[in-house]
PDB file of C-alpha atoms in Angstrom:
ATOM      1  CA  MET A 910     -10.776 -16.697  -0.180  1.00  0.00           C
ATOM      2  CA  GLN A 911      -9.902 -18.588  -3.220  1.00  0.00           C
ATOM      3  CA  ILE A 912      -7.726 -17.069  -6.020  1.00  0.00           C
ATOM      4  CA  VAL A 913      -8.061 -18.491  -9.577  1.00  0.00           C
ATOM      5  CA  LEU A 914      -5.051 -18.160 -11.896  1.00  0.00           C
ATOM      6  CA  ASP A 915      -5.504 -17.738 -15.654  1.00  0.00           C
ATOM      7  CA  SER A 916      -2.142 -19.410 -16.351  1.00  0.00           C
ATOM      8  CA  PHE A 917       0.926 -20.841 -14.613  1.00  0.00           C
ATOM      9  CA  ASN A 918       2.787 -17.491 -15.139  1.00  0.00           C
ATOM     10  CA  LEU A 919       4.625 -16.933 -11.881  1.00  0.00           C
ATOM     11  CA  THR A 920       4.918 -13.156 -12.494  1.00  0.00           C
ATOM     12  CA  ALA A 921       1.218 -12.737 -13.048  1.00  0.00           C
ATOM     13  CA  ALA A 922       0.432 -14.887 -10.035  1.00  0.00           C
ATOM     14  CA  GLU A 923       2.718 -12.786  -7.795  1.00  0.00           C
ATOM     15  CA  ARG A 924       1.094  -9.539  -9.048  1.00  0.00           C
ATOM     16  CA  LEU A 925      -2.413 -10.908  -8.464  1.00  0.00           C
ATOM     17  CA  LEU A 926      -1.490 -12.083  -4.966  1.00  0.00           C
ATOM     18  CA  CYS A 927      -0.020  -8.647  -4.083  1.00  0.00           C
ATOM     19  CA  GLU A 928      -3.015  -6.727  -5.498  1.00  0.00           C
ATOM     20  CA  THR A 929      -5.484  -9.041  -3.716  1.00  0.00           C
ATOM     21  CA  ALA A 930      -3.675  -8.763  -0.392  1.00  0.00           C
ATOM     22  CA  LEU A 931      -3.488  -4.972  -0.634  1.00  0.00           C
ATOM     23  CA  HIS A 932      -7.178  -4.688  -1.457  1.00  0.00           C
ATOM     24  CA  THR A 933      -8.174  -7.130   1.276  1.00  0.00           C
ATOM     25  CA  ALA A 934      -5.932  -5.734   4.089  1.00  0.00           C
ATOM     26  CA  GLY A 935      -6.180  -2.034   3.202  1.00  0.00           C
ATOM     27  CA  SER A 936      -2.539  -1.281   4.168  1.00  0.00           C
ATOM     28  CA  ILE A 937       0.894  -2.332   3.061  1.00  0.00           C
ATOM     29  CA  VAL A 938       1.807  -3.567   6.562  1.00  0.00           C
ATOM     30  CA  GLU A 939      -1.283  -5.797   6.871  1.00  0.00           C
ATOM     31  CA  ALA A 940      -1.020  -7.015   3.331  1.00  0.00           C
ATOM     32  CA  ALA A 941       2.633  -8.077   3.945  1.00  0.00           C
ATOM     33  CA  LYS A 942       1.418 -10.027   7.034  1.00  0.00           C
ATOM     34  CA  LEU A 943      -1.227 -11.753   4.886  1.00  0.00           C
ATOM     35  CA  LEU A 944       1.409 -12.740   2.312  1.00  0.00           C
ATOM     36  CA  GLY A 945       3.934 -13.826   4.969  1.00  0.00           C
ATOM     37  CA  ILE A 946       6.634 -11.337   3.823  1.00  0.00           C
ATOM     38  CA  THR A 947       8.083  -8.117   5.189  1.00  0.00           C
ATOM     39  CA  ARG A 948       6.708  -4.666   4.330  1.00  0.00           C
ATOM     40  CA  HIS A 949       9.920  -3.873   2.477  1.00  0.00           C
ATOM     41  CA  ALA A 950       9.609  -7.034   0.360  1.00  0.00           C
ATOM     42  CA  LEU A 951       5.983  -6.086  -0.559  1.00  0.00           C
ATOM     43  CA  LYS A 952       7.049  -2.567  -1.501  1.00  0.00           C
ATOM     44  CA  ARG A 953       9.785  -4.058  -3.772  1.00  0.00           C
ATOM     45  CA  ARG A 954       7.079  -6.200  -5.490  1.00  0.00           C
ATOM     46  CA  ILE A 955       4.718  -3.178  -5.819  1.00  0.00           C
ATOM     47  CA  ILE A 956       7.523  -1.344  -7.666  1.00  0.00           C
ATOM     48  CA  LYS A 957       8.533  -4.450  -9.702  1.00  0.00           C
ATOM     49  CA  HIS A 958       4.988  -5.049 -10.939  1.00  0.00           C
ATOM     50  CA  ASN A 959       4.101  -1.328 -11.249  1.00  0.00           C
ATOM     51  CA  ILE A 960       1.112  -1.803  -8.950  1.00  0.00           C
ATOM     52  CA  ARG A 961      -0.821   1.447  -8.365  1.00  0.00           C
ATOM     53  CA  TRP A 962      -1.449   1.688  -4.629  1.00  0.00           C
ATOM     54  CA  ILE A 963      -2.649   4.773  -2.837  1.00  0.00           C
ATOM     55  CA  ARG A 964      -1.338   4.894   0.673  1.00  0.00           C
ATOM     56  CA  ASP A 965      -3.810   5.039   3.547  1.00  0.00           C
ATOM     57  CA  VAL A 966      -3.658   8.796   4.279  1.00  0.00           C
ATOM     58  CA  GLY A 967      -5.840   8.411   7.387  1.00  0.00           C
ATOM     59  CA  ALA A 968      -3.037   6.860   9.315  1.00  0.00           C
ATOM     60  CA  ARG A 969      -1.038  10.024   9.690  1.00  0.00           C
ATOM     61  CA  PRO A 970      -3.148  13.210   9.421  1.00  0.00           C
ATOM     62  CA  GLY A 971      -1.312  16.112   7.905  1.00  0.00           C
ATOM     63  CA  PHE A 972       1.259  14.040   6.066  1.00  0.00           C
ATOM     64  CA  GLY A 973       0.449  13.603   2.419  1.00  0.00           C
ATOM     65  CA  ASP A 974      -3.282  14.244   2.714  1.00  0.00           C
ATOM     66  CA  SER A 975      -5.069  16.926   0.858  1.00  0.00           C
ATOM     67  CA  ALA A 976      -7.807  17.526   3.437  1.00  0.00           C
ATOM     68  CA  PRO A 977      -8.155  21.138   4.465  1.00  0.00           C
ATOM     69  CA  ARG A 978      -6.989  21.989   7.934  1.00  0.00           C
ATOM     70  CA  SER A 979      -8.966  23.983  10.449  1.00  0.00           C
ATOM     71  CA  SER A 980      -8.008  27.607  10.879  1.00  0.00           C
ATOM     72  CA  ALA A 981      -7.105  26.882  14.538  1.00  0.00           C
ATOM     73  CA  SER A 982      -4.449  24.405  13.594  1.00  0.00           C
ATOM     74  CA  VAL A 983      -3.028  26.611  10.899  1.00  0.00           C
ATOM     75  CA  ALA A 984      -2.968  29.553  13.352  1.00  0.00           C
ATOM     76  CA  GLY A 985      -1.255  27.347  15.947  1.00  0.00           C
ATOM     77  CA  VAL A 986       1.490  26.408  13.473  1.00  0.00           C
ATOM     78  CA  ALA A 987       1.904  30.019  12.462  1.00  0.00           C
ATOM     79  CA  ALA A 988       2.278  31.116  16.069  1.00  0.00           C
ATOM     80  CA  MET A 989       4.888  28.385  16.743  1.00  0.00           C
ATOM     81  CA  THR A 990       7.005  29.394  13.752  1.00  0.00           C
ATOM     82  CA  ALA A 991       6.824  33.184  14.397  1.00  0.00           C
TER      83      ALA A 991
END
């Protein structure tokens, strides 16, 4: 994949690389691997450049997702907490 820069602006280049890696990889961990940096370093850059990134909610069902749960799983949780 070839990335074309509009200018020699380092900040814009860093933002473009982060956005492209996130889009290509699909997750922060894999995007960080593509960029050769740690996941934490990529998260700092996401915040620095105000990059809108929606976390992959399929990785941990029930944590942060808005998908409805089945009545069986809801009943099971209610039984455990009672």
